[in-house]
Short mmCIF file of C-alpha atoms in Angstrom, two decimals:
data_model
loop_
_atom_site.label_atom_id
_atom_site.label_comp_id
_atom_site.label_asym_id
_atom_site.label_seq_id
_atom_site.Cartn_x
_atom_site.Cartn_y
_atom_site.Cartn_z
CA MET A 1 65.31 -18.46 -135.97
CA ALA A 2 68.32 -20.49 -136.97
CA GLU A 3 71.21 -20.10 -134.58
CA PRO A 4 74.65 -19.78 -136.14
CA GLU A 5 76.53 -23.04 -135.48
CA LEU A 6 78.94 -22.75 -132.60
CA LEU A 7 82.39 -24.10 -133.27
CA LEU A 8 83.89 -25.70 -130.21
CA ASP A 9 87.58 -25.85 -129.52
CA SER A 10 88.78 -29.32 -130.50
CA ASN A 11 90.73 -29.41 -127.25
CA ILE A 12 87.39 -29.81 -125.57
CA ARG A 13 86.86 -33.04 -127.41
CA LEU A 14 90.31 -34.32 -126.48
CA TRP A 15 90.46 -33.26 -122.88
CA VAL A 16 86.87 -33.32 -121.75
CA VAL A 17 84.61 -35.58 -123.73
CA LEU A 18 86.92 -38.57 -123.94
CA PRO A 19 88.21 -38.39 -120.34
CA ILE A 20 84.65 -38.32 -119.03
CA VAL A 21 83.83 -41.44 -121.02
CA PHE A 22 86.88 -43.25 -119.65
CA ILE A 23 86.19 -42.12 -116.09
CA THR A 24 82.61 -43.27 -116.23
CA PHE A 25 83.55 -46.62 -117.71
CA LEU A 26 86.33 -47.33 -115.23
CA VAL A 27 84.19 -46.31 -112.28
CA GLY A 28 81.54 -48.69 -113.52
CA VAL A 29 83.97 -51.60 -113.73
CA ILE A 30 85.31 -50.85 -110.26
CA ARG A 31 81.76 -50.77 -108.93
CA HIS A 32 81.11 -54.17 -110.42
CA TYR A 33 84.07 -55.76 -108.65
CA VAL A 34 83.34 -54.00 -105.38
CA SER A 35 79.79 -55.27 -105.45
CA ILE A 36 81.08 -58.80 -105.95
CA LEU A 37 83.37 -58.44 -102.93
CA LEU A 38 80.64 -57.06 -100.73
CA GLN A 39 78.03 -59.58 -101.79
CA SER A 40 76.55 -61.44 -98.86
CA ASP A 41 75.55 -65.09 -99.12
CA LYS A 42 71.90 -65.59 -99.75
CA LYS A 43 70.80 -68.53 -97.69
CA LEU A 44 67.67 -70.18 -98.94
CA THR A 45 65.45 -71.95 -96.51
CA LEU A 46 64.35 -75.51 -97.10
CA GLU A 47 60.80 -74.30 -97.51
CA GLN A 48 61.67 -71.89 -100.29
CA VAL A 49 63.58 -74.53 -102.22
CA SER A 50 60.81 -77.03 -101.77
CA ASP A 51 58.12 -74.57 -102.85
CA SER A 52 59.94 -73.53 -105.97
CA GLN A 53 60.32 -77.17 -106.96
CA VAL A 54 56.65 -77.89 -106.34
CA LEU A 55 55.72 -75.00 -108.61
CA ILE A 56 57.99 -76.39 -111.30
CA ARG A 57 56.39 -79.83 -110.98
CA SER A 58 52.92 -78.40 -111.30
CA ARG A 59 53.93 -76.46 -114.37
CA ILE A 60 55.43 -79.54 -115.94
CA LEU A 61 52.24 -81.43 -115.19
CA ARG A 62 50.30 -78.82 -117.10
CA GLU A 63 52.64 -78.77 -120.05
CA ASN A 64 53.58 -82.43 -120.41
CA GLY A 65 50.64 -84.14 -118.77
CA LYS A 66 49.59 -85.42 -122.13
CA TYR A 67 52.38 -87.98 -122.15
CA ILE A 68 51.11 -89.93 -119.17
CA PRO A 69 47.91 -91.94 -119.02
CA LYS A 70 44.70 -90.13 -118.26
CA GLN A 71 44.25 -91.83 -114.90
CA SER A 72 47.68 -90.72 -113.67
CA PHE A 73 47.11 -87.16 -114.82
CA LEU A 74 43.80 -86.98 -113.01
CA MET A 75 45.35 -88.45 -109.89
CA ARG A 76 48.00 -85.75 -109.80
CA LYS A 77 45.56 -82.99 -110.62
CA PHE A 78 43.40 -84.20 -107.76
CA TYR A 79 46.38 -84.17 -105.41
CA PHE A 80 47.11 -80.55 -106.23
CA ASN A 81 43.70 -79.04 -106.68
CA ASN A 82 41.28 -80.95 -104.50
CA GLN A 83 38.72 -78.74 -102.80
CA ASP A 84 39.48 -79.75 -99.24
CA ASP A 85 43.01 -80.95 -99.02
CA GLY A 86 44.69 -80.36 -102.33
CA PHE A 87 48.21 -79.09 -101.96
CA PHE A 88 47.55 -75.67 -103.38
CA LYS A 89 44.43 -75.21 -101.34
CA LYS A 90 45.85 -76.46 -98.10
CA THR A 91 49.29 -74.90 -97.94
CA LYS A 92 49.44 -71.37 -96.73
CA ARG A 93 52.89 -69.99 -96.15
CA LYS A 94 53.45 -67.42 -93.45
CA VAL A 95 53.45 -64.03 -95.09
CA VAL A 96 56.04 -61.82 -93.46
CA PRO A 97 56.94 -58.94 -95.73
CA PRO A 98 60.47 -58.09 -94.70
CA SER A 99 60.41 -54.37 -94.10
CA PRO A 100 63.87 -52.81 -94.09
CA MET A 101 63.53 -51.60 -90.55
CA THR A 102 62.83 -54.90 -88.91
CA ASP A 103 64.86 -57.25 -91.05
CA PRO A 104 68.55 -56.62 -90.42
CA SER A 105 69.89 -58.48 -93.43
CA MET A 106 67.66 -56.51 -95.80
CA LEU A 107 68.90 -53.32 -94.14
CA THR A 108 72.54 -54.11 -94.71
CA ASP A 109 71.81 -55.14 -98.29
CA MET A 110 70.13 -51.84 -98.96
CA MET A 111 72.97 -49.93 -97.40
CA LYS A 112 75.52 -51.79 -99.47
CA GLY A 113 73.48 -51.11 -102.58
CA ASN A 114 73.39 -47.43 -101.79
CA VAL A 115 77.08 -47.18 -101.01
CA THR A 116 78.24 -48.93 -104.13
CA ASN A 117 75.92 -47.24 -106.55
CA VAL A 118 74.32 -43.98 -105.60
CA LEU A 119 77.18 -42.51 -103.61
CA PRO A 120 79.88 -42.78 -106.29
CA MET A 121 77.49 -41.39 -108.85
CA ILE A 122 76.80 -38.31 -106.76
CA LEU A 123 80.43 -37.83 -105.79
CA ILE A 124 81.83 -38.18 -109.25
CA GLY A 125 79.05 -36.14 -110.80
CA GLY A 126 79.84 -33.31 -108.41
CA TRP A 127 83.59 -33.59 -108.99
CA ILE A 128 83.16 -33.48 -112.76
CA ASN A 129 80.86 -30.52 -112.44
CA TRP A 130 83.48 -28.70 -110.39
CA THR A 131 86.47 -29.61 -112.59
CA PHE A 132 84.98 -29.30 -116.03
CA SER A 133 82.87 -26.24 -115.50
CA GLY A 134 82.55 -22.95 -117.28
CA PHE A 135 82.38 -24.20 -120.86
CA VAL A 136 80.08 -25.92 -123.24
CA THR A 137 80.87 -29.57 -123.82
CA THR A 138 78.58 -30.94 -126.43
CA LYS A 139 75.26 -30.51 -128.22
CA VAL A 140 72.37 -32.89 -128.01
CA PRO A 141 71.04 -33.65 -131.51
CA PHE A 142 67.44 -32.68 -130.75
CA PRO A 143 66.06 -29.28 -129.77
CA LEU A 144 65.19 -28.71 -126.13
CA THR A 145 63.04 -26.09 -124.46
CA LEU A 146 64.35 -23.35 -122.25
CA ARG A 147 63.16 -25.11 -119.13
CA PHE A 148 66.05 -27.53 -119.47
CA LYS A 149 68.64 -24.76 -119.38
CA PRO A 150 69.33 -24.53 -115.66
CA MET A 151 69.47 -28.32 -115.41
CA LEU A 152 71.75 -29.07 -118.30
CA GLN A 153 73.82 -25.92 -118.46
CA GLN A 154 75.20 -25.83 -114.95
CA GLY A 155 77.91 -23.23 -114.74
CA ILE A 156 77.32 -21.62 -118.12
CA GLU A 157 75.81 -18.19 -117.56
CA LEU A 158 74.61 -17.37 -121.05
CA LEU A 159 70.97 -16.48 -121.30
CA SER A 160 70.77 -16.62 -125.05
CA LEU A 161 72.51 -19.94 -125.54
CA ASP A 162 70.38 -22.65 -127.13
CA ALA A 163 69.33 -25.25 -124.59
CA SER A 164 70.75 -28.00 -126.77
CA TRP A 165 74.26 -27.05 -125.76
CA VAL A 166 75.01 -28.84 -122.54
CA SER A 167 77.72 -28.89 -119.93
CA SER A 168 80.01 -31.69 -118.89
CA ALA A 169 77.82 -32.80 -115.99
CA SER A 170 75.05 -33.72 -118.35
CA TRP A 171 77.52 -35.50 -120.61
CA TYR A 172 78.55 -37.52 -117.55
CA PHE A 173 74.98 -38.56 -116.81
CA LEU A 174 74.45 -39.41 -120.46
CA ASN A 175 77.44 -41.72 -120.24
CA VAL A 176 76.27 -43.43 -117.08
CA PHE A 177 73.15 -44.65 -118.80
CA GLY A 178 74.64 -45.07 -122.23
CA LEU A 179 77.47 -47.36 -121.19
CA ARG A 180 75.09 -49.98 -119.81
CA SER A 181 75.25 -52.03 -122.99
CA MET A 182 79.04 -51.81 -122.96
CA TYR A 183 79.05 -53.27 -119.46
CA SER A 184 76.97 -56.26 -120.51
CA LEU A 185 79.34 -56.85 -123.41
CA ILE A 186 82.42 -56.77 -121.24
CA LEU A 187 81.31 -57.96 -117.83
CA GLY A 188 78.61 -60.35 -118.93
CA GLN A 189 74.93 -60.16 -118.04
CA ASP A 190 73.81 -59.41 -114.51
CA ASN A 191 76.75 -57.22 -113.61
CA GLY A 192 76.99 -54.96 -110.60
CA ALA A 193 77.69 -51.86 -112.62
CA ASP A 194 74.26 -51.71 -114.13
CA GLN A 195 72.97 -48.52 -112.57
CA SER A 196 69.43 -48.31 -113.91
CA ARG A 197 68.66 -51.89 -112.99
CA ILE A 198 69.66 -51.13 -109.42
CA MET A 199 67.31 -48.18 -109.39
CA GLN A 200 64.50 -50.32 -110.76
CA ASP A 201 65.15 -52.85 -108.03
CA GLN A 202 65.02 -50.15 -105.40
CA MET A 203 61.71 -48.92 -106.73
CA SER A 204 60.08 -52.32 -106.54
CA GLY A 205 61.82 -52.12 -103.21
CA ALA A 206 61.33 -53.98 -99.97
CA ALA A 207 58.03 -55.39 -101.15
CA MET A 208 59.76 -58.01 -103.26
CA ALA A 209 59.04 -60.43 -100.45
CA MET A 210 59.27 -64.11 -101.42
CA PRO A 211 56.57 -65.25 -98.96
CA ALA A 212 53.83 -63.09 -100.42
CA ASP A 213 54.85 -64.26 -103.85
CA THR A 214 54.55 -67.89 -102.86
CA ASN A 215 50.91 -67.65 -101.85
CA LYS A 216 50.04 -65.76 -104.99
CA ALA A 217 52.05 -68.17 -107.06
CA PHE A 218 50.16 -71.11 -105.55
CA LYS A 219 46.85 -69.47 -106.34
CA ALA A 220 47.90 -68.78 -109.91
CA GLU A 221 49.05 -72.39 -110.36
CA TRP A 222 45.79 -73.68 -108.92
CA GLU A 223 43.80 -71.70 -111.45
CA ALA A 224 45.99 -72.73 -114.33
CA LEU A 225 45.81 -76.39 -113.36
CA GLU A 226 42.02 -76.26 -113.04
CA LEU A 227 41.85 -75.13 -116.62
CA THR A 228 44.10 -77.82 -118.05
CA ASP A 229 42.59 -80.79 -119.75
CA HIS A 230 44.18 -84.10 -120.63
CA GLN A 231 44.72 -84.68 -124.32
CA TRP A 232 46.50 -87.97 -124.52
CA ALA A 233 49.33 -87.69 -126.98
CA LEU A 234 49.45 -91.45 -127.42
CA GLU A 235 45.93 -91.83 -128.80
CA ASN A 236 47.02 -92.85 -132.26
CA VAL A 237 50.61 -93.68 -131.71
CA GLU A 238 50.42 -97.16 -133.25
CA GLU A 239 48.86 -95.89 -136.45
CA ASP A 240 51.46 -93.15 -136.68
CA LEU A 241 54.25 -95.60 -136.07
CA MET A 242 53.13 -98.25 -138.50
CA SER A 243 52.36 -95.96 -141.36
CA LYS A 244 55.88 -96.51 -142.56
CA ASP A 245 58.75 -98.90 -142.08
CA LEU A 246 61.15 -98.29 -139.23
CA ASP A 247 64.28 -96.35 -139.99
CA LEU A 248 66.86 -98.89 -138.89
CA SER A 249 69.88 -97.16 -140.34
CA GLY A 250 71.95 -94.57 -138.58
CA GLN A 251 74.40 -94.57 -135.75
CA MET B 1 105.06 -99.94 -117.26
CA ALA B 2 104.52 -97.41 -120.02
CA SER B 3 102.52 -94.34 -119.19
CA ILE B 4 99.25 -93.53 -120.85
CA SER B 5 100.68 -90.72 -122.90
CA GLU B 6 103.22 -93.07 -124.42
CA LEU B 7 100.82 -95.92 -124.94
CA TYR B 8 98.21 -93.88 -126.75
CA ASP B 9 100.39 -91.02 -127.89
CA VAL B 10 98.27 -88.25 -126.42
CA THR B 11 99.30 -84.93 -124.95
CA TRP B 12 98.36 -83.77 -121.49
CA GLU B 13 95.80 -81.34 -122.92
CA GLU B 14 94.03 -84.18 -124.65
CA MET B 15 94.02 -86.19 -121.44
CA ARG B 16 92.57 -83.24 -119.56
CA ASP B 17 89.87 -82.74 -122.18
CA LYS B 18 89.01 -86.44 -122.10
CA LEU B 19 88.57 -86.21 -118.34
CA ARG B 20 86.32 -83.22 -118.78
CA LYS B 21 84.19 -85.05 -121.31
CA TRP B 22 83.82 -88.03 -118.98
CA ARG B 23 82.92 -85.69 -116.12
CA GLU B 24 80.29 -83.80 -118.06
CA GLU B 25 78.67 -86.88 -119.51
CA ASN B 26 78.70 -88.77 -116.23
CA TYR B 27 80.66 -91.78 -117.41
CA ARG B 28 81.50 -94.37 -114.79
CA ASN B 29 84.64 -95.83 -116.43
CA SER B 30 86.57 -95.67 -113.18
CA GLU B 31 89.62 -97.69 -114.20
CA GLN B 32 90.30 -95.44 -117.16
CA ILE B 33 89.74 -92.32 -115.10
CA VAL B 34 92.18 -93.59 -112.47
CA ASP B 35 94.87 -94.33 -115.05
CA VAL B 36 94.55 -91.08 -116.95
CA GLY B 37 93.92 -88.95 -113.88
CA GLU B 38 96.77 -90.39 -111.83
CA GLU B 39 99.27 -89.63 -114.54
CA LEU B 40 97.85 -86.14 -115.09
CA ILE B 41 98.11 -85.35 -111.40
CA SER B 42 101.58 -86.71 -110.84
CA GLU B 43 103.26 -85.40 -113.97
CA HIS B 44 101.39 -82.30 -115.05
CA ALA B 45 99.95 -80.85 -111.88
CA SER B 46 101.44 -77.41 -112.31
CA LYS B 47 100.13 -76.98 -115.83
CA LEU B 48 96.54 -77.68 -114.89
CA GLY B 49 96.00 -74.56 -112.81
CA ASP B 50 92.66 -74.39 -111.08
CA ASP B 51 91.29 -77.33 -113.02
CA ILE B 52 93.26 -79.59 -110.75
CA TRP B 53 90.76 -79.44 -107.88
CA ILE B 54 87.87 -80.79 -109.87
CA ILE B 55 90.16 -83.43 -111.34
CA TYR B 56 91.14 -84.44 -107.81
CA GLU B 57 87.47 -84.90 -107.00
CA GLN B 58 86.81 -86.94 -110.13
CA VAL B 59 89.88 -89.14 -109.65
CA MET B 60 89.11 -89.66 -105.98
CA ILE B 61 85.64 -91.00 -106.66
CA ALA B 62 87.02 -93.26 -109.40
CA ALA B 63 89.76 -94.48 -107.04
CA LEU B 64 87.13 -95.43 -104.46
CA ASP B 65 85.42 -97.47 -107.17
CA CYS B 66 88.64 -99.33 -107.93
CA SER B 67 89.62 -99.84 -104.28
CA ARG B 68 92.68 -97.64 -104.72
CA ASP B 69 92.59 -96.30 -101.19
CA ASP B 70 96.09 -94.82 -101.39
CA LEU B 71 95.22 -92.64 -104.36
CA ALA B 72 91.89 -91.64 -102.84
CA TRP B 73 93.57 -90.65 -99.60
CA SER B 74 96.19 -88.47 -101.30
CA CYS B 75 93.56 -86.68 -103.43
CA LEU B 76 91.46 -86.12 -100.36
CA GLN B 77 94.41 -84.64 -98.45
CA GLU B 78 95.06 -82.14 -101.21
CA LEU B 79 91.41 -81.11 -101.31
CA LYS B 80 91.14 -80.82 -97.54
CA ARG B 81 94.19 -78.61 -97.47
CA GLN B 82 92.81 -76.29 -100.13
CA PHE B 83 89.17 -76.16 -99.02
CA PRO B 84 89.17 -76.76 -95.27
CA ASP B 85 85.54 -75.99 -94.51
CA SER B 86 83.78 -77.09 -97.60
CA HIS B 87 80.63 -79.21 -97.55
CA ARG B 88 81.58 -80.67 -100.89
CA VAL B 89 84.87 -81.97 -99.48
CA LYS B 90 83.04 -83.33 -96.42
CA ARG B 91 80.89 -85.34 -98.78
CA LEU B 92 84.04 -86.87 -100.27
CA VAL B 93 85.34 -87.70 -96.80
CA GLY B 94 82.02 -89.40 -96.13
CA MET B 95 82.23 -91.36 -99.38
CA ARG B 96 85.64 -92.68 -98.41
CA LEU B 97 84.28 -93.78 -95.03
CA GLU B 98 81.47 -95.54 -96.86
CA ALA B 99 83.99 -97.32 -99.08
CA LEU B 100 85.72 -98.56 -95.93
CA GLU B 101 82.31 -99.68 -94.64
CA ARG B 102 82.51 -97.35 -91.66
CA TYR B 103 78.86 -96.48 -92.07
CA GLU B 104 78.31 -95.09 -88.57
CA ASP B 105 81.09 -92.54 -88.94
CA ALA B 106 79.87 -91.57 -92.39
CA ASN B 107 76.35 -91.08 -91.09
CA LYS B 108 77.57 -88.85 -88.27
CA LEU B 109 79.50 -86.75 -90.75
CA TYR B 110 76.52 -86.29 -93.05
CA ASP B 111 74.30 -85.39 -90.10
CA SER B 112 76.69 -82.61 -89.12
CA VAL B 113 76.60 -81.26 -92.68
CA LEU B 114 72.82 -81.30 -92.66
CA GLN B 115 72.67 -79.49 -89.34
CA ASP B 116 74.76 -76.76 -90.84
CA ASP B 117 72.84 -76.51 -94.09
CA PRO B 118 69.45 -78.24 -94.22
CA THR B 119 69.11 -77.70 -97.97
CA ASN B 120 72.20 -79.75 -98.82
CA THR B 121 70.92 -82.45 -101.14
CA ALA B 122 74.23 -84.29 -101.57
CA ALA B 123 74.46 -85.31 -97.91
CA ARG B 124 70.88 -86.57 -97.84
CA LYS B 125 71.41 -88.63 -100.94
CA ARG B 126 74.57 -90.20 -99.51
CA LYS B 127 72.67 -91.21 -96.39
CA ILE B 128 70.12 -92.97 -98.55
CA SER B 129 72.86 -94.76 -100.50
CA ILE B 130 74.31 -95.96 -97.19
CA LEU B 131 70.97 -97.55 -96.39
CA ARG B 132 70.96 -99.16 -99.79
CA ALA B 133 74.50 -100.45 -99.38
CA GLN B 134 73.50 -102.04 -96.11
CA GLY B 135 70.63 -103.77 -97.85
CA ARG B 136 67.98 -101.97 -95.85
CA ASN B 137 65.72 -101.45 -98.82
CA THR B 138 62.53 -100.57 -96.97
CA ASP B 139 64.31 -97.93 -94.91
CA ALA B 140 65.92 -96.55 -98.05
CA ILE B 141 62.51 -96.34 -99.73
CA ARG B 142 61.04 -94.52 -96.77
CA GLU B 143 63.90 -92.02 -96.58
CA LEU B 144 63.85 -91.46 -100.31
CA ASN B 145 60.11 -90.75 -100.17
CA GLU B 146 60.67 -88.14 -97.49
CA TYR B 147 63.49 -86.63 -99.53
CA LEU B 148 61.31 -86.44 -102.60
CA GLU B 149 58.54 -84.75 -100.66
CA GLN B 150 60.91 -81.85 -100.13
CA PHE B 151 62.75 -81.92 -103.43
CA VAL B 152 60.14 -82.93 -105.95
CA GLY B 153 62.25 -81.97 -108.90
CA ASP B 154 65.19 -84.31 -108.39
CA GLN B 155 65.07 -86.67 -111.35
CA GLU B 156 67.97 -88.84 -110.25
CA ALA B 157 66.07 -89.54 -107.06
CA TRP B 158 62.88 -90.48 -108.88
CA HIS B 159 64.81 -92.96 -111.00
CA GLU B 160 66.49 -94.46 -107.95
CA LEU B 161 63.11 -94.81 -106.25
CA SER B 162 61.61 -96.53 -109.26
CA GLU B 163 64.49 -99.02 -109.22
CA LEU B 164 63.98 -99.69 -105.51
CA TYR B 165 60.27 -100.29 -106.02
CA ILE B 166 60.95 -102.68 -108.89
CA ASN B 167 63.28 -104.61 -106.60
CA GLU B 168 60.51 -104.84 -104.05
CA HIS B 169 58.03 -105.87 -106.77
CA ASP B 170 55.82 -102.85 -106.04
CA TYR B 171 55.13 -102.16 -109.68
CA ALA B 172 52.31 -99.64 -109.25
CA LYS B 173 54.55 -97.26 -107.32
CA ALA B 174 57.43 -97.82 -109.72
CA ALA B 175 55.09 -96.83 -112.54
CA PHE B 176 54.26 -93.61 -110.67
CA CYS B 177 57.94 -92.69 -110.42
CA LEU B 178 58.50 -93.43 -114.08
CA GLU B 179 55.52 -91.24 -114.98
CA GLU B 180 57.23 -88.33 -113.22
CA LEU B 181 60.33 -89.00 -115.28
CA MET B 182 58.37 -89.25 -118.51
CA MET B 183 56.73 -85.90 -117.83
CA THR B 184 59.99 -84.12 -117.24
CA ASN B 185 61.73 -85.81 -120.17
CA PRO B 186 59.06 -86.42 -122.78
CA HIS B 187 61.53 -87.15 -125.54
CA ASN B 188 63.55 -89.79 -123.72
CA HIS B 189 62.66 -93.13 -125.27
CA LEU B 190 64.27 -95.13 -122.46
CA TYR B 191 61.83 -93.94 -119.81
CA CYS B 192 58.88 -94.77 -122.09
CA GLU B 193 60.29 -98.23 -122.63
CA GLN B 194 60.92 -98.86 -118.92
CA TYR B 195 57.41 -97.70 -118.12
CA ALA B 196 56.00 -100.01 -120.73
CA GLU B 197 57.98 -102.94 -119.30
CA VAL B 198 56.63 -102.24 -115.81
CA LYS B 199 53.09 -102.10 -117.15
CA TYR B 200 53.66 -105.34 -119.06
CA THR B 201 54.90 -107.00 -115.87
CA GLN B 202 51.88 -105.82 -113.93
CA GLY B 203 49.65 -107.68 -116.34
CA GLY B 204 45.94 -107.34 -116.93
CA MET B 205 44.22 -106.13 -120.08
CA GLU B 206 44.36 -102.42 -119.38
CA ASN B 207 48.03 -102.51 -118.45
CA MET B 208 48.81 -104.61 -121.52
CA GLU B 209 47.17 -101.97 -123.71
CA LEU B 210 49.12 -99.21 -122.01
CA ALA B 211 52.31 -101.23 -122.39
CA ARG B 212 51.71 -101.66 -126.09
CA LYS B 213 51.07 -97.95 -126.52
CA TYR B 214 54.20 -96.96 -124.64
CA PHE B 215 56.36 -99.46 -126.50
CA ALA B 216 55.06 -97.86 -129.68
CA GLN B 217 55.87 -94.41 -128.32
CA ALA B 218 59.40 -95.49 -127.45
CA LEU B 219 59.80 -96.80 -130.99
CA LYS B 220 58.45 -93.58 -132.40
CA LEU B 221 61.01 -91.62 -130.40
CA ASN B 222 63.83 -93.93 -131.41
CA ASN B 223 63.30 -96.25 -134.33
CA ARG B 224 66.24 -98.44 -133.40
CA ASN B 225 65.11 -99.49 -129.93
CA MET B 226 65.01 -103.28 -130.41
CA ARG B 227 63.78 -103.92 -126.89
CA ALA B 228 60.74 -101.78 -127.54
CA LEU B 229 60.15 -103.57 -130.82
CA PHE B 230 60.18 -106.96 -129.13
CA GLY B 231 58.01 -105.54 -126.37
CA LEU B 232 55.51 -104.33 -128.92
CA TYR B 233 55.41 -107.78 -130.50
CA MET B 234 54.92 -109.50 -127.14
CA SER B 235 52.25 -107.17 -125.80
CA ALA B 236 50.29 -107.20 -129.05
CA SER B 237 50.44 -111.01 -129.19
CA HIS B 238 49.35 -111.19 -125.58
CA ILE B 239 46.27 -109.10 -126.20
CA ALA B 240 45.46 -110.96 -129.41
CA ALA B 241 45.75 -114.31 -127.68
CA ASN B 242 43.28 -113.37 -124.96
CA THR B 243 39.91 -114.96 -125.59
CA LYS B 244 37.92 -112.24 -123.86
CA VAL B 245 38.66 -109.43 -126.29
CA SER B 246 36.37 -108.22 -129.01
CA ALA B 247 37.00 -109.25 -132.58
CA LYS B 248 38.08 -105.79 -133.65
CA VAL B 249 40.66 -105.50 -130.88
CA LYS B 250 41.95 -108.96 -131.74
CA LYS B 251 42.26 -108.10 -135.40
CA ASP B 252 44.10 -104.84 -134.63
CA ASN B 253 46.54 -106.55 -132.33
CA VAL B 254 47.24 -109.36 -134.76
CA LYS B 255 48.04 -106.66 -137.30
CA TYR B 256 50.36 -104.90 -134.87
CA ALA B 257 52.12 -108.13 -133.97
CA ALA B 258 52.59 -109.04 -137.60
CA TRP B 259 54.02 -105.63 -138.37
CA ALA B 260 56.40 -105.88 -135.41
CA ALA B 261 57.54 -109.32 -136.54
CA SER B 262 58.23 -108.06 -140.05
CA GLN B 263 60.25 -105.16 -138.68
CA ILE B 264 62.25 -107.56 -136.50
CA ASN B 265 63.02 -109.66 -139.55
CA ARG B 266 64.07 -106.57 -141.45
CA ALA B 267 66.31 -105.46 -138.65
CA TYR B 268 68.15 -108.76 -138.43
CA GLN B 269 68.46 -108.89 -142.18
CA LEU B 270 69.96 -105.40 -142.33
CA ALA B 271 72.32 -106.21 -139.49
CA GLY B 272 73.48 -109.40 -141.07
CA ARG B 273 73.80 -108.36 -144.68
CA GLY B 274 77.10 -109.15 -146.25
CA LYS B 275 77.77 -111.90 -143.75
CA LYS B 276 77.75 -115.53 -144.72
CA GLU B 277 75.62 -116.75 -141.86
CA ASN B 278 72.77 -114.43 -142.71
CA LYS B 279 70.49 -117.14 -144.01
CA CYS B 280 70.96 -119.23 -140.87
CA SER B 281 70.39 -116.33 -138.54
CA MET B 282 67.26 -115.33 -140.42
CA LYS B 283 65.91 -118.82 -139.92
CA ALA B 284 66.79 -118.56 -136.23
CA VAL B 285 64.84 -115.33 -135.97
CA GLU B 286 61.81 -116.96 -137.57
CA GLU B 287 61.94 -119.80 -135.12
CA MET B 288 62.39 -117.43 -132.20
CA LEU B 289 59.31 -115.46 -133.20
CA GLU B 290 57.35 -118.66 -133.53
CA SER B 291 58.36 -119.82 -130.08
CA MET B 292 57.47 -116.47 -128.56
CA HIS B 293 54.01 -116.67 -130.02
CA ILE B 294 51.57 -116.67 -127.15
CA THR B 295 48.84 -119.21 -126.95
CA MET B 296 46.28 -119.32 -124.22
CA SER B 297 46.79 -122.41 -122.18
#
């Protein structure tokens, strides 16, 4: 059954829709700067730096090994992958997954993350719900089922109203996620106002331990290096070179 | 004495941009940097804003190169006042001590930095350069090896190590370092050429073949590398002149050497065209190639 189109007061657009957009955007920018102020220094240990560089070297060996002579390539491959004392076989880093309870720095990081991101969202969402309540704000362009009514129509007590008509609180949440791309335009990539990225980080959570990663990374590199073969790129370099005269012009 | 801006008729923005270009491309033209930088600092300090700190650093290092201790000291004072606890500024203090040959004091300073932050590469590298300045090459080599064990990716360090090994005539290890550099920079013709030269110096049939191949690779990457062209000619002639090679190898190498010689001739001809002495210089090139021709004695 086609519902007659509801005509909303244009004041709603002026005084509700636009202010919510501005509020959300400004809060996001403020969050970004606050997160920069509260950022703690991440001190890398010597071991972590060294390991990351070793992994890079091994990867380069795999990719560009064809530019060095076969003997040298085999020598390096042997150094890394040898059964008994190759680097990847021999080095086992201590795996200490930093659980939030035991590792104080992780705890404070998590707390700071929560304070700067989740708390404002809840506070402002509640405030908007309280201020801009009692009327319909906007209509989502796709039809929704009745189950969404209590969630999206907070404060509107109309049983027969189509679930597509939503209140200001839902418009606020829509903005929070929608303005992400605006933030990357204005604040540059990797900004502190990016809400959904924070939530993703929290989900992958405390188990993003570097130590565990290192051992797995070593194993993965070992396998990849085992599979690489040496195809010398310089096999026919003289023939290639002498097929035509040298280009001696140019700057 | 006229200032730079009057002599060359440049504005302060152009001077600042020139300094930035020299900084980003790692030029070591210290006298020019001192002249331009000194004027920029004394006349236009207020207009530079926050750029001034990095210019202080750049000018200070250039001043140390030119023995301008007064200028270096004033730059250092400004930086110390602005960044009192910075490791980067401590490194500059250490460099000044090195310039005054107060190596013990410099070493103590760098050790304190390293105690504070063990991952600080700048301090470790300065300690190694102190050893080099004192002529203690073997110690420098040992320290550099330890450094590279931790920081395998540092290309500057690999290059420095290869130079040290060449000075000590340990060509096999120098070749190893250059191989690392070639892997990380496969399109850099200079590393290929240096590697080929080391292999050529090592001598022996296998190394000569490798040298020839890498000279060819360097030429392929940059057609105008004359050193590589001469190297190709020499290594090919060397192999061809050896009595113990098979006929096919000899024939191939004679062909390569002939091709290299013709390219050398072409290069000198192109370079000299339009000049009167071209005929004489062409004759000189012919004679040079003849004299470089290797015969087994």
